[in-house]
């Protein structure tokens, strides 16, 4: 008798047991019983788990000879892998848990091995096809900037990453590097210094951001960093038109414009460069591979590519998502940055919360208040935002409160900004020191971490307050505990992966390689993910064809 026991009226019962006649079963030969996931529609057509089990038993019985092996004898021996036929039989009908584990291991290994082999083949093929411009020297522009304009001493992590980039740019291969760094770790400075290397070698550089606000912000930051230097930087977005646009386009053709910053307007066909040597792409997951490829066509040889992201991707996932990119990580914050203090508060404690907000505003600081978006119901979202806005206006009658108007907040005119999650990427207001996240239980870990990174950009102590109701699910409580405990984006990303699985992390159909794992699990098989790529790499290095 098979079934799921439950307690009813103090007694254990099984509602719909499967019953097999004992004469057909030899208990000694049974092993474990497989359980197949089925849909309601399948069950209505009598295709429940048990029916599939019977079909699978028939198929296994009909196997007269082994299936063709898909891995070489050397790999099987070296990595102690079960032969394919044996693994497939034992994944359905294992005689013991130990044999089941070995069968799973064999199939997971194979799946990851081929995913990795594909990515590496693609990456090595491109390396062979595309030569890169050779930037031979670090010259006056870079050195002048380093000695006179550097706002603070570079961290060791920034120095290490610059060395890696410098090595790529001088190697004769086209650079394809992913630069990961938590919010505020100084990625823009590294990107600028890489662009100055291009200038020193007679090439132009270009930086792409996903939105106009971000492009404007990069433009202001870079102009400020290059203050007093003879470098022509221009901004090109959809809203720059007429004579000004024409002047920029002709300056690009003559080579007068040395650094161009913009949205994806910079990859339109009308935009052409004299000698584009380096492209920096901010927030990679907003730009697909097709858009990167359009950049390569802008010049006789493809420019070097540096992709930046503030979304920490767990190391295990980075290798699989961005296997065609080399990964650099900036893992320390610049000096003078205080870690953000994160506090979890229940929404019944608003009086004390608003008291501390008032204190921050009196000291001249600014405050973000963020409401969640529920995709299914925009009406409810707007209602929540409206109500929140009115409530905050009543609570703080002597403050200027704005609603999603970034410009008012950036300029410092408004002290409080009420918004939804649109503010999560890249907005930089050093004077903002408080981030209040309403209904924090509705946000994923990575999203909470991104939002928190909007404050803590000045020298003042900053705060992130996670506001929730009392009733919380177990995994929500875990999420909030992790946020309060750590500011380390990578630790948070690893935890997020375990709690949510890889599907939600970001569009995984990246880099032209479909990514749909049947048996391996990024969250649980972390060790395999670190071990298998090296096996695949050794094979590709030995004989790339």
Short mmCIF file of C-alpha atoms in Angstrom, two decimals:
data_model
loop_
_atom_site.label_atom_id
_atom_site.label_comp_id
_atom_site.label_asym_id
_atom_site.label_seq_id
_atom_site.Cartn_x
_atom_site.Cartn_y
_atom_site.Cartn_z
CA UNK A 1 0.00 0.00 0.00
CA UNK A 2 1.51 3.32 -1.10
CA UNK A 3 0.26 6.77 -0.16
CA UNK A 4 0.73 9.92 1.82
CA UNK A 5 -0.34 9.47 5.45
CA UNK A 6 -2.03 12.39 7.20
CA UNK A 7 -3.63 12.80 10.62
CA UNK A 8 -7.44 13.03 10.65
CA UNK A 9 -9.48 13.09 13.90
CA UNK A 10 -6.41 12.00 15.85
CA UNK A 11 -5.89 8.93 13.61
CA UNK A 12 -3.50 8.39 10.72
CA UNK A 13 -5.14 7.69 7.38
CA UNK A 14 -4.22 7.57 3.68
CA UNK A 15 -6.84 9.21 1.50
CA UNK A 16 -6.16 7.56 -1.90
CA UNK A 17 -3.65 4.75 -1.54
CA UNK A 18 -2.15 2.89 -4.51
CA UNK A 19 -2.61 -0.80 -3.90
CA UNK A 20 -0.61 -3.49 -5.74
CA UNK A 21 -1.21 -7.23 -5.30
CA UNK A 22 1.62 -8.74 -3.24
CA UNK A 23 2.01 -11.70 -5.62
CA UNK A 24 3.49 -9.39 -8.31
CA UNK A 25 6.10 -7.79 -6.07
CA UNK A 26 9.35 -9.13 -4.77
CA UNK A 27 10.22 -6.80 -1.88
CA UNK A 28 13.92 -7.60 -2.18
CA UNK A 29 14.02 -6.38 -5.80
CA UNK A 30 11.92 -3.29 -5.34
CA UNK A 31 14.50 -0.65 -4.37
CA UNK A 32 13.09 2.87 -4.18
CA UNK A 33 9.87 3.90 -5.84
CA UNK A 34 10.16 6.75 -8.36
CA UNK A 35 7.84 9.72 -8.13
CA UNK A 36 7.12 11.66 -11.36
CA UNK A 37 5.72 15.18 -11.38
CA UNK A 38 2.49 15.36 -13.33
CA UNK A 39 -0.04 18.06 -14.15
CA UNK A 40 -3.80 17.99 -13.46
CA UNK A 41 -4.42 17.52 -17.19
CA UNK A 42 -2.14 14.46 -17.28
CA UNK A 43 -3.86 12.98 -14.22
CA UNK A 44 -7.27 13.43 -15.87
CA UNK A 45 -5.96 11.30 -18.75
CA UNK A 46 -4.81 8.64 -16.25
CA UNK A 47 -1.18 9.67 -16.58
CA UNK A 48 -0.32 9.87 -12.92
CA UNK A 49 3.09 9.10 -11.43
CA UNK A 50 2.27 5.41 -11.19
CA UNK A 51 1.31 5.15 -14.88
CA UNK A 52 4.55 6.81 -15.95
CA UNK A 53 6.46 4.45 -13.68
CA UNK A 54 4.90 1.46 -15.49
CA UNK A 55 5.87 2.91 -18.88
CA UNK A 56 9.42 3.56 -17.72
CA UNK A 57 9.69 -0.02 -16.38
CA UNK A 58 8.70 -1.35 -19.82
CA UNK A 59 11.27 0.85 -21.55
CA UNK A 60 14.03 -0.24 -19.19
CA UNK A 61 13.08 -3.91 -19.69
CA UNK A 62 13.41 -3.51 -23.46
CA UNK A 63 17.02 -2.30 -23.30
CA UNK A 64 18.88 -5.31 -24.71
CA UNK A 65 22.22 -3.59 -25.13
CA UNK A 66 23.80 -0.47 -23.60
CA UNK A 67 23.06 2.95 -25.13
CA UNK A 68 25.99 4.62 -26.92
CA UNK A 69 28.25 6.27 -24.30
CA UNK A 70 28.46 10.09 -24.50
CA UNK A 71 31.65 10.67 -22.49
CA UNK A 72 35.14 9.33 -23.22
CA UNK A 73 36.51 6.34 -21.27
CA UNK A 74 39.26 8.63 -19.92
CA UNK A 75 36.70 11.05 -18.42
CA UNK A 76 34.64 8.22 -16.92
CA UNK A 77 37.70 6.71 -15.27
CA UNK A 78 39.28 9.96 -14.09
CA UNK A 79 36.11 11.36 -12.52
CA UNK A 80 34.68 8.03 -11.26
CA UNK A 81 31.51 8.35 -13.34
CA UNK A 82 28.87 5.66 -13.76
CA UNK A 83 28.36 4.53 -17.41
CA UNK A 84 25.43 6.27 -19.15
CA UNK A 85 23.06 3.26 -19.44
CA UNK A 86 23.56 2.31 -15.82
CA UNK A 87 22.99 5.94 -14.74
CA UNK A 88 19.74 6.23 -16.73
CA UNK A 89 18.39 2.95 -15.34
CA UNK A 90 19.30 3.90 -11.79
CA UNK A 91 17.91 7.43 -11.95
CA UNK A 92 14.48 5.77 -12.48
CA UNK A 93 14.84 2.54 -10.52
CA UNK A 94 17.74 2.76 -8.07
CA UNK A 95 18.36 -0.14 -5.73
CA UNK A 96 19.63 2.17 -2.96
CA UNK A 97 20.03 5.87 -2.13
CA UNK A 98 23.79 5.52 -2.65
CA UNK A 99 23.36 4.24 -6.23
CA UNK A 100 20.82 7.02 -6.87
CA UNK A 101 23.39 9.64 -5.81
CA UNK A 102 26.00 8.16 -8.17
CA UNK A 103 23.52 8.15 -11.07
CA UNK A 104 22.56 11.77 -10.40
CA UNK A 105 26.21 12.79 -10.17
CA UNK A 106 27.00 11.23 -13.55
CA UNK A 107 24.06 12.99 -15.29
CA UNK A 108 24.70 16.38 -13.62
CA UNK A 109 28.37 16.20 -14.52
CA UNK A 110 27.55 15.51 -18.16
CA UNK A 111 24.96 18.27 -18.40
CA UNK A 112 27.28 20.94 -16.98
CA UNK A 113 30.23 19.62 -18.93
CA UNK A 114 28.47 20.12 -22.27
CA UNK A 115 27.02 23.54 -21.33
CA UNK A 116 30.53 24.63 -20.37
CA UNK A 117 32.19 23.08 -23.43
CA UNK A 118 29.76 24.98 -25.65
CA UNK A 119 30.43 28.33 -23.97
CA UNK A 120 34.19 27.82 -24.07
CA UNK A 121 34.13 26.75 -27.69
CA UNK A 122 32.19 29.91 -28.52
CA UNK A 123 34.58 32.11 -26.53
CA UNK A 124 37.80 30.55 -27.90
CA UNK A 125 36.42 30.66 -31.43
CA UNK A 126 35.82 34.37 -31.08
CA UNK A 127 39.30 34.88 -29.64
CA UNK A 128 40.78 33.19 -32.70
CA UNK A 129 38.60 35.14 -35.15
CA UNK A 130 38.92 38.62 -33.68
CA UNK A 131 42.29 40.22 -33.10
CA UNK A 132 42.16 43.12 -30.66
CA UNK A 133 43.77 46.54 -30.97
CA UNK A 134 47.08 46.56 -29.12
CA UNK A 135 47.31 49.41 -26.62
CA UNK A 136 51.07 49.49 -26.19
CA UNK A 137 51.57 52.31 -23.75
CA UNK A 138 50.22 53.98 -20.68
CA UNK A 139 50.87 57.61 -21.57
CA UNK A 140 50.51 61.25 -20.52
CA UNK A 141 46.71 61.36 -20.25
CA UNK A 142 46.55 58.37 -17.91
CA UNK A 143 49.61 59.39 -15.87
CA UNK A 144 48.49 63.03 -15.66
CA UNK A 145 45.11 61.93 -14.37
CA UNK A 146 46.75 59.54 -11.90
CA UNK A 147 49.07 62.12 -10.43
CA UNK A 148 46.78 65.18 -10.42
CA UNK A 149 43.07 64.28 -10.65
CA UNK A 150 42.63 61.06 -8.71
CA UNK A 151 40.05 61.90 -6.00
CA UNK A 152 41.38 59.31 -3.54
CA UNK A 153 44.00 56.57 -3.32
CA UNK A 154 42.88 53.54 -5.34
CA UNK A 155 41.90 50.49 -3.29
CA UNK A 156 43.95 47.31 -3.76
CA UNK A 157 40.97 45.75 -5.55
CA UNK A 158 40.84 48.64 -8.04
CA UNK A 159 44.59 48.34 -8.67
CA UNK A 160 44.27 44.60 -9.24
CA UNK A 161 41.41 45.04 -11.73
CA UNK A 162 43.26 47.80 -13.61
CA UNK A 163 46.24 45.45 -13.98
CA UNK A 164 43.96 42.74 -15.43
CA UNK A 165 42.45 45.23 -17.89
CA UNK A 166 45.88 46.61 -18.82
CA UNK A 167 47.07 43.06 -19.54
CA UNK A 168 44.05 42.40 -21.82
CA UNK A 169 44.47 45.67 -23.72
CA UNK A 170 48.10 44.93 -24.53
CA UNK A 171 47.62 41.25 -25.40
CA UNK A 172 46.53 41.55 -29.05
CA UNK A 173 43.26 39.75 -28.18
CA UNK A 174 39.95 41.55 -28.06
CA UNK A 175 39.13 42.16 -24.39
CA UNK A 176 35.74 40.91 -23.19
CA UNK A 177 35.73 41.52 -19.46
CA UNK A 178 32.90 41.64 -16.91
CA UNK A 179 33.61 44.04 -14.05
CA UNK A 180 31.56 43.19 -10.98
CA UNK A 181 31.59 45.48 -8.00
CA UNK A 182 29.10 46.29 -5.32
CA UNK A 183 27.34 49.62 -5.41
CA UNK A 184 29.84 52.37 -4.59
CA UNK A 185 32.96 50.25 -5.05
CA UNK A 186 34.42 52.63 -7.63
CA UNK A 187 33.69 50.88 -10.96
CA UNK A 188 33.20 54.16 -12.86
CA UNK A 189 36.68 55.34 -11.88
CA UNK A 190 38.21 52.07 -13.16
CA UNK A 191 36.20 52.40 -16.39
CA UNK A 192 37.39 55.99 -16.90
CA UNK A 193 41.05 55.04 -16.33
CA UNK A 194 40.65 52.21 -18.87
CA UNK A 195 39.22 54.72 -21.37
CA UNK A 196 42.22 57.01 -20.79
CA UNK A 197 44.48 54.09 -21.82
CA UNK A 198 42.61 54.02 -25.15
CA UNK A 199 43.12 57.79 -25.57
CA UNK A 200 46.84 57.45 -24.89
CA UNK A 201 47.08 54.99 -27.78
CA UNK A 202 45.23 57.24 -30.24
CA UNK A 203 41.78 55.64 -29.94
CA UNK A 204 38.34 56.89 -28.93
CA UNK A 205 36.26 55.38 -26.13
CA UNK A 206 32.54 55.18 -25.58
CA UNK A 207 30.34 54.38 -22.59
CA UNK A 208 26.78 53.05 -22.81
CA UNK A 209 24.19 53.25 -20.01
CA UNK A 210 20.65 51.81 -20.02
CA UNK A 211 18.77 55.06 -19.23
CA UNK A 212 19.13 58.81 -19.86
CA UNK A 213 19.34 59.57 -16.13
CA UNK A 214 22.28 57.17 -15.81
CA UNK A 215 23.99 58.45 -18.96
CA UNK A 216 23.67 62.04 -17.65
CA UNK A 217 25.06 60.96 -14.33
CA UNK A 218 28.09 59.21 -15.86
CA UNK A 219 28.66 62.30 -18.01
CA UNK A 220 28.65 64.64 -14.98
CA UNK A 221 30.86 62.30 -12.92
CA UNK A 222 33.42 61.88 -15.71
CA UNK A 223 33.50 65.61 -16.53
CA UNK A 224 34.12 66.30 -12.84
CA UNK A 225 36.88 63.68 -12.61
CA UNK A 226 38.62 65.08 -15.73
CA UNK A 227 38.41 68.69 -14.49
CA UNK A 228 41.23 70.82 -15.94
CA UNK A 229 42.35 68.11 -18.40
CA UNK A 230 42.36 68.57 -22.16
CA UNK A 231 39.95 65.74 -23.00
CA UNK A 232 36.76 66.31 -25.03
CA UNK A 233 33.84 64.38 -23.56
CA UNK A 234 30.36 64.51 -25.12
CA UNK A 235 26.92 63.19 -24.15
CA UNK A 236 24.61 61.65 -26.76
CA UNK A 237 21.06 60.62 -25.84
CA UNK A 238 17.76 60.55 -27.70
CA UNK A 239 16.85 64.04 -26.48
CA UNK A 240 19.98 65.74 -27.92
CA UNK A 241 18.92 67.02 -31.34
CA UNK A 242 19.66 69.58 -34.05
CA UNK A 243 22.92 71.51 -34.30
CA UNK A 244 24.30 70.12 -31.07
CA UNK A 245 23.81 66.55 -32.29
CA UNK A 246 25.41 67.35 -35.65
CA UNK A 247 28.43 68.88 -33.94
CA UNK A 248 28.90 65.73 -31.84
CA UNK A 249 28.55 63.40 -34.84
CA UNK A 250 31.08 65.31 -36.91
CA UNK A 251 33.43 65.52 -33.90
CA UNK A 252 33.30 61.72 -33.64
CA UNK A 253 34.26 61.35 -37.32
CA UNK A 254 37.23 63.72 -37.05
CA UNK A 255 38.35 62.15 -33.77
CA UNK A 256 37.94 65.43 -31.82
CA UNK A 257 35.41 63.82 -29.51
CA UNK A 258 37.57 61.44 -27.50
CA UNK A 259 35.02 60.03 -25.06
CA UNK A 260 31.34 59.61 -25.92
CA UNK A 261 28.80 58.80 -23.22
CA UNK A 262 25.23 57.89 -24.03
CA UNK A 263 22.28 55.54 -24.04
CA UNK A 264 21.92 52.88 -26.73
CA UNK A 265 21.51 55.88 -29.09
CA UNK A 266 25.27 55.46 -29.56
CA UNK A 267 24.80 52.21 -31.50
CA UNK A 268 22.44 53.75 -34.09
CA UNK A 269 23.68 53.59 -37.67
CA UNK A 270 24.11 57.37 -37.90
CA UNK A 271 26.79 57.34 -35.19
CA UNK A 272 30.26 56.63 -36.58
CA UNK A 273 33.71 56.94 -35.04
CA UNK A 274 37.16 57.76 -36.42
CA UNK A 275 38.79 55.00 -34.34
CA UNK A 276 36.70 53.37 -31.62
CA UNK A 277 39.05 51.34 -29.41
CA UNK A 278 37.15 50.65 -26.17
CA UNK A 279 33.49 50.36 -25.23
CA UNK A 280 32.24 50.32 -21.63
CA UNK A 281 28.73 48.92 -21.11
CA UNK A 282 27.05 49.70 -17.79
CA UNK A 283 24.53 47.26 -16.27
CA UNK A 284 25.10 44.44 -18.75
CA UNK A 285 21.81 42.61 -18.30
CA UNK A 286 20.00 45.49 -20.01
CA UNK A 287 22.03 44.91 -23.18
CA UNK A 288 21.85 41.60 -25.06
CA UNK A 289 24.59 40.08 -27.14
CA UNK A 290 23.02 41.33 -30.38
CA UNK A 291 23.53 44.90 -29.17
CA UNK A 292 27.15 44.18 -28.24
CA UNK A 293 27.69 42.78 -31.73
CA UNK A 294 26.39 46.00 -33.33
CA UNK A 295 29.18 47.82 -31.52
CA UNK A 296 31.81 45.56 -33.03
CA UNK A 297 30.64 46.56 -36.49
CA UNK A 298 31.45 50.21 -35.74
CA UNK A 299 35.09 49.70 -36.51
CA UNK A 300 37.34 47.62 -38.79
CA UNK A 301 38.44 45.53 -35.83
CA UNK A 302 36.05 45.05 -32.91
CA UNK A 303 36.78 47.40 -29.99
CA UNK A 304 37.71 46.09 -26.55
CA UNK A 305 34.63 45.55 -24.37
CA UNK A 306 34.32 46.20 -20.63
CA UNK A 307 30.95 45.29 -19.15
CA UNK A 308 30.08 46.63 -15.68
CA UNK A 309 27.44 45.41 -13.26
CA UNK A 310 26.49 46.23 -9.69
CA UNK A 311 24.31 43.12 -9.50
CA UNK A 312 26.55 40.67 -7.69
CA UNK A 313 26.31 37.38 -9.54
CA UNK A 314 27.32 34.35 -7.48
CA UNK A 315 30.62 33.02 -8.76
CA UNK A 316 28.98 29.71 -9.68
CA UNK A 317 26.44 31.45 -11.87
CA UNK A 318 28.86 33.97 -13.40
CA UNK A 319 30.88 31.15 -14.98
CA UNK A 320 27.81 29.77 -16.67
CA UNK A 321 26.00 33.00 -17.55
CA UNK A 322 29.04 34.93 -18.66
CA UNK A 323 31.36 32.12 -19.67
CA UNK A 324 32.33 34.13 -22.74
CA UNK A 325 33.55 37.00 -20.54
CA UNK A 326 36.56 37.10 -18.20
CA UNK A 327 35.41 38.19 -14.74
CA UNK A 328 37.04 40.86 -12.54
CA UNK A 329 35.68 41.69 -9.10
CA UNK A 330 36.13 44.86 -7.03
CA UNK A 331 35.53 43.49 -3.56
CA UNK A 332 36.36 46.40 -1.25
CA UNK A 333 34.85 49.85 -0.74
CA UNK A 334 36.86 53.08 -1.10
CA UNK A 335 38.20 54.61 2.16
CA UNK A 336 35.83 56.91 4.06
CA UNK A 337 32.68 54.93 3.18
CA UNK A 338 30.83 53.83 6.30
CA UNK A 339 28.87 50.57 6.02
CA UNK A 340 25.12 51.20 5.84
CA UNK A 341 23.27 50.32 9.05
CA UNK A 342 20.25 48.14 8.22
CA UNK A 343 17.32 47.87 10.62
CA UNK A 344 14.15 45.76 10.44
CA UNK A 345 11.10 47.54 11.93
CA UNK A 346 7.48 46.51 12.26
CA UNK A 347 5.03 49.01 10.79
CA UNK A 348 3.46 49.63 14.19
CA UNK A 349 6.61 51.56 15.24
CA UNK A 350 6.14 54.43 12.85
CA UNK A 351 6.28 57.18 15.48
CA UNK A 352 9.89 56.43 16.42
CA UNK A 353 10.77 55.81 12.75
CA UNK A 354 9.50 59.23 11.66
CA UNK A 355 11.22 60.85 14.63
CA UNK A 356 14.60 59.59 13.43
CA UNK A 357 13.80 60.60 9.82
CA UNK A 358 13.03 64.14 11.03
CA UNK A 359 16.38 64.24 12.79
CA UNK A 360 18.20 63.30 9.56
CA UNK A 361 16.30 65.96 7.56
CA UNK A 362 17.11 68.60 10.19
CA UNK A 363 20.78 67.71 9.69
CA UNK A 364 20.30 68.49 5.99
CA UNK A 365 20.04 64.91 4.68
CA UNK A 366 17.58 63.47 2.14
CA UNK A 367 15.33 60.40 2.36
CA UNK A 368 14.02 57.78 -0.07
CA UNK A 369 10.76 55.95 0.64
CA UNK A 370 10.12 53.00 -1.67
CA UNK A 371 6.88 51.09 -2.28
CA UNK A 372 6.75 47.69 -4.00
CA UNK A 373 5.38 47.09 -7.47
CA UNK A 374 2.90 44.24 -7.84
CA UNK A 375 3.05 43.55 -11.56
CA UNK A 376 -0.46 42.09 -11.84
CA UNK A 377 -2.25 45.16 -10.60
CA UNK A 378 -0.95 48.54 -11.63
CA UNK A 379 -4.06 50.19 -10.21
CA UNK A 380 -3.25 48.92 -6.71
CA UNK A 381 0.38 49.99 -7.16
CA UNK A 382 -0.60 53.55 -8.03
CA UNK A 383 -3.09 53.58 -5.16
CA UNK A 384 -0.38 52.47 -2.70
CA UNK A 385 2.02 55.05 -4.05
CA UNK A 386 -0.62 57.82 -3.95
CA UNK A 387 -1.67 56.94 -0.40
CA UNK A 388 1.94 56.71 0.71
CA UNK A 389 2.68 60.09 -0.86
CA UNK A 390 -0.30 61.80 0.84
CA UNK A 391 0.55 60.16 4.17
CA UNK A 392 4.17 61.37 4.01
CA UNK A 393 3.07 64.90 3.01
CA UNK A 394 0.82 64.99 6.12
CA UNK A 395 3.55 63.62 8.40
CA UNK A 396 6.18 66.07 7.13
CA UNK A 397 4.25 69.26 6.31
CA UNK A 398 7.37 71.45 6.44
CA UNK A 399 9.33 69.33 3.88
CA UNK A 400 9.24 69.28 0.11
CA UNK A 401 8.13 65.76 -0.84
CA UNK A 402 8.32 64.64 -4.47
CA UNK A 403 6.86 61.61 -6.17
CA UNK A 404 9.19 59.73 -8.57
CA UNK A 405 10.61 63.08 -9.78
CA UNK A 406 14.27 62.18 -9.78
CA UNK A 407 15.47 65.60 -10.96
CA UNK A 408 13.93 67.45 -7.98
CA UNK A 409 15.61 65.01 -5.62
CA UNK A 410 19.02 65.03 -7.33
CA UNK A 411 19.09 68.85 -7.29
CA UNK A 412 18.36 68.79 -3.54
CA UNK A 413 15.11 70.76 -3.88
CA UNK A 414 13.07 67.91 -2.40
CA UNK A 415 14.09 66.35 0.92
CA UNK A 416 11.92 63.22 0.59
CA UNK A 417 11.27 61.19 -2.53
CA UNK A 418 8.44 58.66 -2.60
CA UNK A 419 8.98 56.15 -5.41
CA UNK A 420 8.65 52.58 -6.62
CA UNK A 421 11.61 50.36 -7.48
CA UNK A 422 12.52 52.40 -10.59
CA UNK A 423 15.30 54.02 -8.60
CA UNK A 424 17.28 50.87 -8.01
CA UNK A 425 20.05 51.10 -10.61
CA UNK A 426 22.85 53.60 -10.51
CA UNK A 427 21.20 56.75 -9.15
CA UNK A 428 23.75 58.74 -7.18
CA UNK A 429 22.68 61.29 -4.54
CA UNK A 430 25.53 61.51 -1.99
CA UNK A 431 23.37 63.60 0.35
CA UNK A 432 20.68 60.89 0.71
CA UNK A 433 21.27 59.00 3.95
CA UNK A 434 18.00 57.15 4.66
CA UNK A 435 16.27 54.46 2.58
CA UNK A 436 12.91 53.29 3.91
CA UNK A 437 11.54 50.21 2.13
CA UNK A 438 7.82 49.70 2.77
CA UNK A 439 6.43 46.12 2.65
CA UNK A 440 10.02 44.87 2.51
CA UNK A 441 8.71 41.31 2.62
CA UNK A 442 7.59 41.73 -1.01
CA UNK A 443 11.13 42.25 -2.32
CA UNK A 444 13.75 39.68 -3.27
CA UNK A 445 17.14 39.77 -1.58
CA UNK A 446 19.06 41.11 -4.58
CA UNK A 447 16.49 43.85 -5.05
CA UNK A 448 16.66 44.89 -1.39
CA UNK A 449 20.44 45.01 -1.66
CA UNK A 450 20.30 47.13 -4.84
CA UNK A 451 17.88 49.56 -3.22
CA UNK A 452 19.99 49.81 -0.10
CA UNK A 453 22.94 50.78 -2.30
CA UNK A 454 21.21 54.08 -3.18
CA UNK A 455 22.31 55.48 0.19
CA UNK A 456 25.74 55.42 1.82
CA UNK A 457 27.32 57.30 -1.08
CA UNK A 458 28.59 60.22 1.00
CA UNK A 459 30.81 60.28 4.07
CA UNK A 460 27.84 60.38 6.52
CA UNK A 461 26.44 57.33 8.31
CA UNK A 462 23.48 56.04 6.29
CA UNK A 463 20.50 53.87 7.25
CA UNK A 464 18.27 51.38 5.46
CA UNK A 465 15.01 50.60 7.24
CA UNK A 466 13.02 47.52 6.21
CA UNK A 467 9.40 47.98 7.24
CA UNK A 468 7.09 44.93 7.41
CA UNK A 469 3.97 43.68 9.16
CA UNK A 470 4.20 41.21 12.08
CA UNK A 471 3.12 38.07 10.23
CA UNK A 472 6.10 36.84 8.21
CA UNK A 473 6.81 33.57 6.43
CA UNK A 474 9.92 31.67 7.49
CA UNK A 475 11.94 32.38 4.34
CA UNK A 476 10.95 36.08 4.45
CA UNK A 477 12.29 36.26 8.00
CA UNK A 478 15.53 34.67 6.75
CA UNK A 479 15.81 37.21 3.94
CA UNK A 480 15.44 40.12 6.33
CA UNK A 481 17.94 38.61 8.78
CA UNK A 482 20.55 38.29 6.02
CA UNK A 483 20.01 41.93 5.01
CA UNK A 484 20.45 43.16 8.58
CA UNK A 485 23.52 40.99 9.10
CA UNK A 486 25.64 41.73 6.02
CA UNK A 487 26.45 44.36 3.39
CA UNK A 488 28.42 41.91 1.24
CA UNK A 489 26.70 41.69 -2.15
CA UNK A 490 28.22 38.32 -3.01
CA UNK A 491 27.12 36.69 0.24
CA UNK A 492 23.64 38.08 -0.44
CA UNK A 493 23.61 36.82 -4.02
CA UNK A 494 24.65 33.31 -2.91
CA UNK A 495 21.88 33.33 -0.26
CA UNK A 496 19.38 34.63 -2.82
CA UNK A 497 20.27 31.79 -5.15
CA UNK A 498 19.63 29.22 -2.41
CA UNK A 499 16.32 30.79 -1.43
CA UNK A 500 14.93 31.47 -4.88
CA UNK A 501 16.75 29.31 -7.41
CA UNK A 502 18.47 30.67 -10.52
CA UNK A 503 15.38 31.29 -12.66
CA UNK A 504 14.59 34.65 -11.07
CA UNK A 505 18.08 36.05 -10.83
CA UNK A 506 18.08 37.64 -14.25
CA UNK A 507 17.26 36.79 -17.84
CA UNK A 508 19.40 33.71 -18.19
CA UNK A 509 18.95 33.49 -21.96
CA UNK A 510 22.14 35.52 -22.21
CA UNK A 511 25.15 35.49 -24.51
CA UNK A 512 23.38 33.51 -27.22
CA UNK A 513 23.57 30.28 -25.28
CA UNK A 514 20.31 28.79 -24.09
CA UNK A 515 20.49 27.88 -20.47
CA UNK A 516 17.91 25.42 -19.33
CA UNK A 517 19.23 22.80 -16.94
CA UNK A 518 17.35 19.51 -16.70
CA UNK A 519 18.99 17.96 -13.65
CA UNK A 520 21.88 20.06 -12.33
CA UNK A 521 20.82 22.73 -9.85
CA UNK A 522 22.87 25.88 -9.47
CA UNK A 523 21.78 26.43 -5.88
CA UNK A 524 22.60 22.91 -4.70
CA UNK A 525 25.44 21.77 -6.93
CA UNK A 526 27.80 24.66 -6.31
CA UNK A 527 30.89 22.43 -6.06
CA UNK A 528 30.20 20.79 -9.42
CA UNK A 529 29.76 24.23 -10.97
CA UNK A 530 33.22 25.21 -9.80
CA UNK A 531 34.84 21.93 -10.75
CA UNK A 532 33.38 21.01 -14.16
CA UNK A 533 34.40 24.23 -16.03
CA UNK A 534 38.06 23.42 -15.32
CA UNK A 535 37.59 19.93 -16.80
CA UNK A 536 36.02 21.42 -19.96
CA UNK A 537 38.69 24.11 -20.19
CA UNK A 538 41.51 21.56 -20.09
CA UNK A 539 39.94 19.75 -23.06
CA UNK A 540 39.42 22.92 -25.13
CA UNK A 541 42.98 24.07 -24.39
CA UNK A 542 44.39 20.72 -25.47
CA UNK A 543 42.66 20.77 -28.87
CA UNK A 544 40.35 23.72 -29.61
CA UNK A 545 38.91 22.01 -32.71
#
